[in-house]
Amino acid sequence: MKTLIPLSLFWIALLCSCQNTSKEPYLKPGVDYVQLTPDSLRTPEQKAFLLKLTKIIYENLSVKNNEVYFELSEKEFVEKGMPIQYYDLVQKDVINMNKSIKENNITNFDSVLKESYRQILDSIQ
């Protein structure tokens, strides 16, 4: 249970948020987000893409004063071979992670992030 919490928090933030209060849909309609495909149905290409995406996200997330920041610009993200729709999703997820950190009085989020990343990599590979 202890290891399930960080993993769940990270995936919840990456997939979507129930706290979306804007009129804009959280996920762009018509986009086939690889995270929404069940693990057992993912192709080797989808698994490789998801691994690459996860690494790019984690390597470019930083935590300062217990707030999460994504350090890549949209242009840099796309230059790494990632579709722009995922950049938009990461930006929304960062906002929601920060909101959740604050609302739930989570401290030391950098530690939670590191543990989550390790567990996610284990589950993808």
PDB file of N, CA and C in Angstrom, residues 1-8 115-116 118-119:
ATOM      1  N   MET A   1       0.820  -1.192   0.000  1.00  0.00           N
ATOM      2  CA  MET A   1       0.000   0.000   0.000  1.00  0.00           C
ATOM      3  C   MET A   1       0.864   1.257   0.000  1.00  0.00           C
ATOM      4  N   LYS A   2       1.965   1.209   0.740  1.00  0.00           N
ATOM      5  CA  LYS A   2       2.854   2.349   0.845  1.00  0.00           C
ATOM      6  C   LYS A   2       3.422   2.745  -0.517  1.00  0.00           C
ATOM      7  N   THR A   3       3.780   1.766  -1.339  1.00  0.00           N
ATOM      8  CA  THR A   3       4.327   2.067  -2.656  1.00  0.00           C
ATOM      9  C   THR A   3       3.240   2.364  -3.671  1.00  0.00           C
ATOM     10  N   LEU A   4       2.032   1.972  -3.404  1.00  0.00           N
ATOM     11  CA  LEU A   4       0.936   2.213  -4.326  1.00  0.00           C
ATOM     12  C   LEU A   4       0.546   3.690  -4.351  1.00  0.00           C
ATOM     13  N   ILE A   5       0.669   4.386  -3.245  1.00  0.00           N
ATOM     14  CA  ILE A   5       0.259   5.786  -3.163  1.00  0.00           C
ATOM     15  C   ILE A   5       1.059   6.676  -4.100  1.00  0.00           C
ATOM     16  N   PRO A   6       2.412   6.649  -4.073  1.00  0.00           N
ATOM     17  CA  PRO A   6       3.145   7.503  -5.003  1.00  0.00           C
ATOM     18  C   PRO A   6       2.867   7.147  -6.464  1.00  0.00           C
ATOM     19  N   LEU A   7       2.790   5.873  -6.768  1.00  0.00           N
ATOM     20  CA  LEU A   7       2.524   5.446  -8.130  1.00  0.00           C
ATOM     21  C   LEU A   7       1.153   5.942  -8.582  1.00  0.00           C
ATOM     22  N   SER A   8       0.179   5.799  -7.744  1.00  0.00           N
ATOM     23  CA  SER A   8      -1.172   6.245  -8.080  1.00  0.00           C
ATOM     24  C   SER A   8      -1.219   7.745  -8.279  1.00  0.00           C
ATOM     25  N   GLU A 115      10.366   8.301  -6.207  1.00  0.00           N
ATOM     26  CA  GLU A 115       9.880   6.938  -5.974  1.00  0.00           C
ATOM     27  C   GLU A 115       8.848   6.546  -7.037  1.00  0.00           C
ATOM     28  N   SER A 116       7.989   7.466  -7.395  1.00  0.00           N
ATOM     29  CA  SER A 116       6.974   7.199  -8.417  1.00  0.00           C
ATOM     30  C   SER A 116       7.620   6.874  -9.750  1.00  0.00           C
ATOM     31  N   ARG A 118      10.584   5.636 -10.354  1.00  0.00           N
ATOM     32  CA  ARG A 118      11.214   4.310 -10.288  1.00  0.00           C
ATOM     33  C   ARG A 118      10.161   3.221 -10.477  1.00  0.00           C
ATOM     34  N   GLN A 119       9.030   3.359  -9.813  1.00  0.00           N
ATOM     35  CA  GLN A 119       7.973   2.355  -9.904  1.00  0.00           C
ATOM     36  C   GLN A 119       7.336   2.331 -11.292  1.00  0.00           C
TER      37      GLN A 119
END
